PDB file of C-alpha atoms in Angstrom:
ATOM      1  CA  UNK X1054       2.388  35.288  68.724  1.00 56.00           C
ATOM      2  CA  UNK X1055       1.267  38.955  68.781  1.00 60.00           C
ATOM      3  CA  UNK X1056       3.894  41.542  69.666  1.00 62.00           C
ATOM      4  CA  UNK X1057       2.247  44.787  70.721  1.00 64.00           C
ATOM      5  CA  UNK X1058       3.406  46.268  74.015  1.00 86.00           C
ATOM      6  CA  UNK X1059       6.917  47.090  75.199  1.00 94.00           C
ATOM      7  CA  UNK X1060       8.546  44.438  77.400  1.00 96.00           C
ATOM      8  CA  UNK X1061       9.532  45.405  80.928  1.00 95.00           C
ATOM      9  CA  UNK X1062      10.865  43.547  83.982  1.00 95.00           C
ATOM     10  CA  UNK X1063       8.171  42.328  86.355  1.00 94.00           C
ATOM     11  CA  UNK X1064       8.031  43.995  89.754  1.00 92.00           C
ATOM     12  CA  UNK X1065       7.453  40.538  91.208  1.00 93.00           C
ATOM     13  CA  UNK X1066       8.827  37.745  89.016  1.00 92.00           C
ATOM     14  CA  UNK X1067       6.600  34.718  88.525  1.00 93.00           C
ATOM     15  CA  UNK X1068       7.526  31.368  89.972  1.00 91.00           C
ATOM     16  CA  UNK X1069       9.100  29.249  87.252  1.00 92.00           C
ATOM     17  CA  UNK X1070       9.972  25.573  86.975  1.00 92.00           C
ATOM     18  CA  UNK X1071      11.708  24.016  83.956  1.00 92.00           C
ATOM     19  CA  UNK X1072       9.778  21.655  81.701  1.00 95.00           C
ATOM     20  CA  UNK X1073      11.654  18.438  81.066  1.00 95.00           C
ATOM     21  CA  UNK X1074      12.331  17.404  77.483  1.00 96.00           C
ATOM     22  CA  UNK X1075      10.838  13.941  76.866  1.00 96.00           C
ATOM     23  CA  UNK X1076      13.488  11.584  75.520  1.00 97.00           C
ATOM     24  CA  UNK X1077      14.449   7.926  75.329  1.00 96.00           C
ATOM     25  CA  UNK X1078      18.158   8.318  76.073  1.00 97.00           C
ATOM     26  CA  UNK X1079      21.177  10.455  75.267  1.00 97.00           C
ATOM     27  CA  UNK X1080      23.542  10.246  72.309  1.00 97.00           C
ATOM     28  CA  UNK X1081      27.004  11.585  73.161  1.00 97.00           C
ATOM     29  CA  UNK X1082      28.571  13.841  70.537  1.00 98.00           C
ATOM     30  CA  UNK X1083      32.304  14.005  69.714  1.00 96.00           C
ATOM     31  CA  UNK X1084      34.323  16.229  72.027  1.00 94.00           C
ATOM     32  CA  UNK X1085      37.070  16.873  69.468  1.00 95.00           C
ATOM     33  CA  UNK X1086      35.677  20.337  68.707  1.00 97.00           C
ATOM     34  CA  UNK X1087      36.837  22.042  65.518  1.00 97.00           C
ATOM     35  CA  UNK X1088      38.336  25.480  66.165  1.00 96.00           C
ATOM     36  CA  UNK X1089      39.619  26.885  62.875  1.00 93.00           C
ATOM     37  CA  UNK X1090      41.690  30.054  62.978  1.00 92.00           C
ATOM     38  CA  UNK X1091      39.812  32.521  60.792  1.00 94.00           C
ATOM     39  CA  UNK X1092      39.415  36.301  61.283  1.00 96.00           C
ATOM     40  CA  UNK X1093      35.912  37.293  62.354  1.00 96.00           C
ATOM     41  CA  UNK X1094      35.567  39.925  59.640  1.00 98.00           C
ATOM     42  CA  UNK X1095      36.355  37.240  57.058  1.00 97.00           C
ATOM     43  CA  UNK X1096      33.511  35.173  58.501  1.00 97.00           C
ATOM     44  CA  UNK X1097      31.137  38.127  58.090  1.00 97.00           C
ATOM     45  CA  UNK X1098      32.312  38.631  54.530  1.00 97.00           C
ATOM     46  CA  UNK X1099      31.952  34.958  53.590  1.00 97.00           C
ATOM     47  CA  UNK X1100      28.576  34.276  55.196  1.00 97.00           C
ATOM     48  CA  UNK X1101      25.888  33.642  52.588  1.00 97.00           C
ATOM     49  CA  UNK X1102      22.578  31.782  52.676  1.00 97.00           C
ATOM     50  CA  UNK X1103      23.057  28.584  50.726  1.00 97.00           C
ATOM     51  CA  UNK X1104      22.551  24.828  50.961  1.00 97.00           C
ATOM     52  CA  UNK X1105      24.994  21.938  50.811  1.00 97.00           C
ATOM     53  CA  UNK X1106      25.548  18.259  51.456  1.00 97.00           C
ATOM     54  CA  UNK X1107      25.515  15.972  54.495  1.00 96.00           C
ATOM     55  CA  UNK X1108      27.208  17.224  57.670  1.00 97.00           C
ATOM     56  CA  UNK X1109      29.825  15.083  59.425  1.00 96.00           C
ATOM     57  CA  UNK X1110      29.135  14.326  63.080  1.00 96.00           C
ATOM     58  CA  UNK X1111      32.194  16.243  64.310  1.00 97.00           C
ATOM     59  CA  UNK X1112      31.112  19.268  62.229  1.00 98.00           C
ATOM     60  CA  UNK X1113      27.600  19.249  63.671  1.00 98.00           C
ATOM     61  CA  UNK X1114      28.998  18.755  67.171  1.00 98.00           C
ATOM     62  CA  UNK X1115      31.259  21.786  66.669  1.00 98.00           C
ATOM     63  CA  UNK X1116      28.424  24.001  65.400  1.00 98.00           C
ATOM     64  CA  UNK X1117      26.303  23.133  68.426  1.00 98.00           C
ATOM     65  CA  UNK X1118      29.176  23.514  70.904  1.00 98.00           C
ATOM     66  CA  UNK X1119      30.215  26.971  69.724  1.00 98.00           C
ATOM     67  CA  UNK X1120      26.626  28.221  69.316  1.00 98.00           C
ATOM     68  CA  UNK X1121      25.359  27.123  72.750  1.00 97.00           C
ATOM     69  CA  UNK X1122      28.507  27.158  74.887  1.00 95.00           C
ATOM     70  CA  UNK X1123      27.754  27.769  78.579  1.00 91.00           C
ATOM     71  CA  UNK X1124      30.421  30.051  80.047  1.00 92.00           C
ATOM     72  CA  UNK X1125      28.937  30.818  83.454  1.00 91.00           C
ATOM     73  CA  UNK X1126      25.814  30.018  85.449  1.00 88.00           C
ATOM     74  CA  UNK X1127      24.388  31.426  88.664  1.00 88.00           C
ATOM     75  CA  UNK X1128      21.620  29.622  90.487  1.00 81.00           C
ATOM     76  CA  UNK X1129      19.597  32.776  91.177  1.00 76.00           C
ATOM     77  CA  UNK X1130      19.836  35.729  88.839  1.00 72.00           C
ATOM     78  CA  UNK X1131      17.948  38.983  88.558  1.00 76.00           C
ATOM     79  CA  UNK X1132      14.544  37.286  88.520  1.00 83.00           C
ATOM     80  CA  UNK X1133      15.226  34.496  90.976  1.00 84.00           C
ATOM     81  CA  UNK X1134      15.718  32.215  87.970  1.00 87.00           C
ATOM     82  CA  UNK X1135      19.038  30.732  86.907  1.00 86.00           C
ATOM     83  CA  UNK X1136      21.192  33.306  85.089  1.00 90.00           C
ATOM     84  CA  UNK X1137      23.522  32.135  82.321  1.00 92.00           C
ATOM     85  CA  UNK X1138      26.273  33.551  80.141  1.00 93.00           C
ATOM     86  CA  UNK X1139      26.570  31.907  76.723  1.00 95.00           C
ATOM     87  CA  UNK X1140      28.195  32.772  73.406  1.00 94.00           C
ATOM     88  CA  UNK X1141      24.846  34.112  72.162  1.00 96.00           C
ATOM     89  CA  UNK X1142      23.127  36.968  74.069  1.00 96.00           C
ATOM     90  CA  UNK X1143      19.719  36.536  75.696  1.00 97.00           C
ATOM     91  CA  UNK X1144      17.350  38.931  77.450  1.00 95.00           C
ATOM     92  CA  UNK X1145      18.100  38.969  81.174  1.00 93.00           C
ATOM     93  CA  UNK X1146      20.545  36.081  80.768  1.00 94.00           C
ATOM     94  CA  UNK X1147      17.541  33.728  80.831  1.00 95.00           C
ATOM     95  CA  UNK X1148      18.363  31.705  77.667  1.00 96.00           C
ATOM     96  CA  UNK X1149      14.967  30.055  77.042  1.00 97.00           C
ATOM     97  CA  UNK X1150      16.028  28.444  73.741  1.00 98.00           C
ATOM     98  CA  UNK X1151      16.916  24.860  72.888  1.00 98.00           C
ATOM     99  CA  UNK X1152      17.934  23.242  69.599  1.00 98.00           C
ATOM    100  CA  UNK X1153      16.078  20.315  68.031  1.00 98.00           C
ATOM    101  CA  UNK X1154      18.428  18.483  65.654  1.00 98.00           C
ATOM    102  CA  UNK X1155      16.865  16.810  62.594  1.00 98.00           C
ATOM    103  CA  UNK X1156      19.242  15.374  59.970  1.00 97.00           C
ATOM    104  CA  UNK X1157      17.901  14.658  56.489  1.00 96.00           C
ATOM    105  CA  UNK X1158      18.123  10.952  55.732  1.00 88.00           C
ATOM    106  CA  UNK X1159      17.967   7.905  57.965  1.00 77.00           C
ATOM    107  CA  UNK X1160      20.469   6.799  60.565  1.00 82.00           C
ATOM    108  CA  UNK X1161      21.627   9.961  62.325  1.00 91.00           C
ATOM    109  CA  UNK X1162      19.904  10.681  65.656  1.00 95.00           C
ATOM    110  CA  UNK X1163      17.047  13.153  66.083  1.00 97.00           C
ATOM    111  CA  UNK X1164      16.641  14.997  69.346  1.00 98.00           C
ATOM    112  CA  UNK X1165      17.263  18.065  71.491  1.00 98.00           C
ATOM    113  CA  UNK X1166      20.832  19.210  72.047  1.00 98.00           C
ATOM    114  CA  UNK X1167      21.869  19.281  75.704  1.00 97.00           C
ATOM    115  CA  UNK X1168      24.852  21.670  75.997  1.00 95.00           C
ATOM    116  CA  UNK X1169      25.874  20.648  79.515  1.00 92.00           C
ATOM    117  CA  UNK X1170      26.300  17.014  78.474  1.00 94.00           C
ATOM    118  CA  UNK X1171      27.205  17.821  74.847  1.00 97.00           C
ATOM    119  CA  UNK X1172      24.724  15.181  73.816  1.00 98.00           C
ATOM    120  CA  UNK X1173      21.482  14.789  71.901  1.00 98.00           C
ATOM    121  CA  UNK X1174      18.452  13.806  73.987  1.00 98.00           C
ATOM    122  CA  UNK X1175      16.900  11.261  71.659  1.00 98.00           C
ATOM    123  CA  UNK X1176      13.449  11.951  70.265  1.00 96.00           C
ATOM    124  CA  UNK X1177      10.667  10.110  72.092  1.00 94.00           C
ATOM    125  CA  UNK X1178       8.276  10.341  69.111  1.00 95.00           C
ATOM    126  CA  UNK X1179       8.219   8.420  65.840  1.00 94.00           C
ATOM    127  CA  UNK X1180      11.413   9.533  64.065  1.00 94.00           C
ATOM    128  CA  UNK X1181      10.050   8.693  60.613  1.00 94.00           C
ATOM    129  CA  UNK X1182       7.182  11.125  61.067  1.00 95.00           C
ATOM    130  CA  UNK X1183       9.551  13.862  62.233  1.00 97.00           C
ATOM    131  CA  UNK X1184      11.952  13.269  59.327  1.00 96.00           C
ATOM    132  CA  UNK X1185       9.215  13.282  56.705  1.00 96.00           C
ATOM    133  CA  UNK X1186       7.632  16.476  58.011  1.00 97.00           C
ATOM    134  CA  UNK X1187      10.980  18.254  58.255  1.00 98.00           C
ATOM    135  CA  UNK X1188      12.216  17.077  54.848  1.00 97.00           C
ATOM    136  CA  UNK X1189       9.015  18.327  53.212  1.00 97.00           C
ATOM    137  CA  UNK X1190       9.409  21.722  54.889  1.00 97.00           C
ATOM    138  CA  UNK X1191      13.118  22.019  54.078  1.00 97.00           C
ATOM    139  CA  UNK X1192      12.573  21.013  50.459  1.00 96.00           C
ATOM    140  CA  UNK X1193       9.772  23.548  50.021  1.00 96.00           C
ATOM    141  CA  UNK X1194      11.675  26.420  51.652  1.00 97.00           C
ATOM    142  CA  UNK X1195      15.240  25.819  50.471  1.00 96.00           C
ATOM    143  CA  UNK X1196      15.306  22.958  47.987  1.00 95.00           C
ATOM    144  CA  UNK X1197      17.897  21.136  50.133  1.00 96.00           C
ATOM    145  CA  UNK X1198      18.051  17.347  49.820  1.00 95.00           C
ATOM    146  CA  UNK X1199      20.802  16.820  52.406  1.00 97.00           C
ATOM    147  CA  UNK X1200      22.191  18.446  55.537  1.00 97.00           C
ATOM    148  CA  UNK X1201      20.884  18.909  59.071  1.00 98.00           C
ATOM    149  CA  UNK X1202      18.091  21.146  60.299  1.00 98.00           C
ATOM    150  CA  UNK X1203      18.709  22.968  63.577  1.00 98.00           C
ATOM    151  CA  UNK X1204      15.214  23.868  64.791  1.00 98.00           C
ATOM    152  CA  UNK X1205      15.039  26.550  67.485  1.00 98.00           C
ATOM    153  CA  UNK X1206      12.672  25.650  70.337  1.00 98.00           C
ATOM    154  CA  UNK X1207      11.605  28.219  72.936  1.00 98.00           C
ATOM    155  CA  UNK X1208      10.086  27.957  76.397  1.00 98.00           C
ATOM    156  CA  UNK X1209       8.105  31.228  76.633  1.00 98.00           C
ATOM    157  CA  UNK X1210       7.345  30.690  80.313  1.00 97.00           C
ATOM    158  CA  UNK X1211      10.999  31.220  81.277  1.00 96.00           C
ATOM    159  CA  UNK X1212      11.261  34.695  79.763  1.00 96.00           C
ATOM    160  CA  UNK X1213       7.659  35.437  80.751  1.00 96.00           C
ATOM    161  CA  UNK X1214       8.475  34.760  84.385  1.00 95.00           C
ATOM    162  CA  UNK X1215      10.862  37.706  84.409  1.00 94.00           C
ATOM    163  CA  UNK X1216       9.300  40.095  81.908  1.00 96.00           C
ATOM    164  CA  UNK X1217       5.881  41.418  81.090  1.00 96.00           C
ATOM    165  CA  UNK X1218       5.111  41.521  77.350  1.00 96.00           C
ATOM    166  CA  UNK X1219       8.035  39.185  76.757  1.00 96.00           C
ATOM    167  CA  UNK X1220       7.118  38.002  73.244  1.00 96.00           C
ATOM    168  CA  UNK X1221       9.477  40.314  71.351  1.00 96.00           C
ATOM    169  CA  UNK X1222      12.346  39.321  73.647  1.00 97.00           C
ATOM    170  CA  UNK X1223      11.893  35.694  72.597  1.00 97.00           C
ATOM    171  CA  UNK X1224      11.952  36.662  68.934  1.00 97.00           C
ATOM    172  CA  UNK X1225      15.121  38.705  69.455  1.00 97.00           C
ATOM    173  CA  UNK X1226      16.776  35.821  71.284  1.00 98.00           C
ATOM    174  CA  UNK X1227      15.899  33.476  68.431  1.00 98.00           C
ATOM    175  CA  UNK X1228      17.235  35.911  65.845  1.00 98.00           C
ATOM    176  CA  UNK X1229      20.509  36.257  67.723  1.00 98.00           C
ATOM    177  CA  UNK X1230      20.893  32.488  67.996  1.00 98.00           C
ATOM    178  CA  UNK X1231      20.070  31.993  64.303  1.00 98.00           C
ATOM    179  CA  UNK X1232      22.756  34.500  63.360  1.00 98.00           C
ATOM    180  CA  UNK X1233      25.289  32.836  65.660  1.00 98.00           C
ATOM    181  CA  UNK X1234      24.612  29.403  64.138  1.00 98.00           C
ATOM    182  CA  UNK X1235      25.061  30.809  60.623  1.00 98.00           C
ATOM    183  CA  UNK X1236      28.320  32.556  61.531  1.00 98.00           C
ATOM    184  CA  UNK X1237      29.720  29.495  63.297  1.00 98.00           C
ATOM    185  CA  UNK X1238      28.830  27.321  60.309  1.00 98.00           C
ATOM    186  CA  UNK X1239      30.638  29.747  58.005  1.00 98.00           C
ATOM    187  CA  UNK X1240      33.727  29.750  60.244  1.00 98.00           C
ATOM    188  CA  UNK X1241      33.748  25.933  60.084  1.00 98.00           C
ATOM    189  CA  UNK X1242      33.544  25.897  56.286  1.00 97.00           C
ATOM    190  CA  UNK X1243      29.898  24.792  56.225  1.00 98.00           C
ATOM    191  CA  UNK X1244      26.812  26.187  54.511  1.00 98.00           C
ATOM    192  CA  UNK X1245      23.815  27.596  56.339  1.00 98.00           C
ATOM    193  CA  UNK X1246      20.396  28.935  55.476  1.00 98.00           C
ATOM    194  CA  UNK X1247      17.979  30.512  57.940  1.00 98.00           C
ATOM    195  CA  UNK X1248      14.558  29.089  57.120  1.00 97.00           C
ATOM    196  CA  UNK X1249      11.301  31.006  56.864  1.00 93.00           C
ATOM    197  CA  UNK X1250       9.316  28.952  59.350  1.00 96.00           C
ATOM    198  CA  UNK X1251       8.569  28.989  63.037  1.00 97.00           C
ATOM    199  CA  UNK X1252       8.461  25.184  63.240  1.00 97.00           C
ATOM    200  CA  UNK X1253       6.003  24.621  66.080  1.00 98.00           C
ATOM    201  CA  UNK X1254       4.326  21.817  64.115  1.00 97.00           C
ATOM    202  CA  UNK X1255       7.713  20.089  63.739  1.00 97.00           C
ATOM    203  CA  UNK X1256       8.262  20.440  67.497  1.00 98.00           C
ATOM    204  CA  UNK X1257       4.901  18.824  68.197  1.00 98.00           C
ATOM    205  CA  UNK X1258       5.675  15.906  65.879  1.00 97.00           C
ATOM    206  CA  UNK X1259       8.919  15.460  67.823  1.00 97.00           C
ATOM    207  CA  UNK X1260       6.974  15.185  71.084  1.00 97.00           C
ATOM    208  CA  UNK X1261       7.718  18.715  72.340  1.00 98.00           C
ATOM    209  CA  UNK X1262       4.363  19.952  73.590  1.00 97.00           C
ATOM    210  CA  UNK X1263       3.418  23.124  75.458  1.00 96.00           C
ATOM    211  CA  UNK X1264       4.982  25.256  76.716  1.00 97.00           C
ATOM    212  CA  UNK X1265       7.526  24.676  73.915  1.00 98.00           C
ATOM    213  CA  UNK X1266       7.092  26.517  70.611  1.00 98.00           C
ATOM    214  CA  UNK X1267       9.139  26.788  67.434  1.00 98.00           C
ATOM    215  CA  UNK X1268      10.903  30.075  66.699  1.00 98.00           C
ATOM    216  CA  UNK X1269      12.795  29.512  63.471  1.00 98.00           C
ATOM    217  CA  UNK X1270      15.340  27.098  62.066  1.00 98.00           C
ATOM    218  CA  UNK X1271      18.733  27.043  60.327  1.00 98.00           C
ATOM    219  CA  UNK X1272      19.607  24.347  57.810  1.00 98.00           C
ATOM    220  CA  UNK X1273      23.300  23.456  57.852  1.00 98.00           C
ATOM    221  CA  UNK X1274      25.200  21.583  55.161  1.00 98.00           C
ATOM    222  CA  UNK X1275      28.671  20.748  53.883  1.00 97.00           C
ATOM    223  CA  UNK X1276      30.154  22.613  50.965  1.00 93.00           C
ATOM    224  CA  UNK X1277      29.878  20.583  47.743  1.00 78.00           C
TER     225      UNK X1277
END
């Protein structure tokens, strides 16, 4: 994805319609969200890139809740597209990012996190293929043998509808979300490691075709 020219708002925004995430059902996550009392500057001090063990369901649910929390939504924002306020900033309040959840090991569900329902939209592709591809990537990049990969998935058409030369805005959004996930994991006593991959191939194996692309991933684990 070349990034050359400066982004700027379009004089006339493009018409945009959301692309549905293919799925076979929804898996509800626990609503008993963990909210530890820890000073923010202590979180910054303690954050390191490291790997750990398996993540409990309530811990994963809490990471996703705090990282993607929807605070406010307006049906028509600056670009005639829905404007949102979330815990993580996004260019123009467009929030084009989703999270594909891929635990290492069998049993735990694979799919795209849906913040409004606080649920995982279950993967419509062959889960074994997705797990194998992700585990190979995680092992090569981090050496982790356990934990859960949080793959960032972007819809470039959403940001592109409001901005010309929008590629760098997507990358900035993904960087901000990666940092938020890592900080939330630290606050919850978990490990995190931002991975050096875009992950588009993993998205395709999970049945997420164009316009979706991968824009990075964070591997989360328990402290061992």
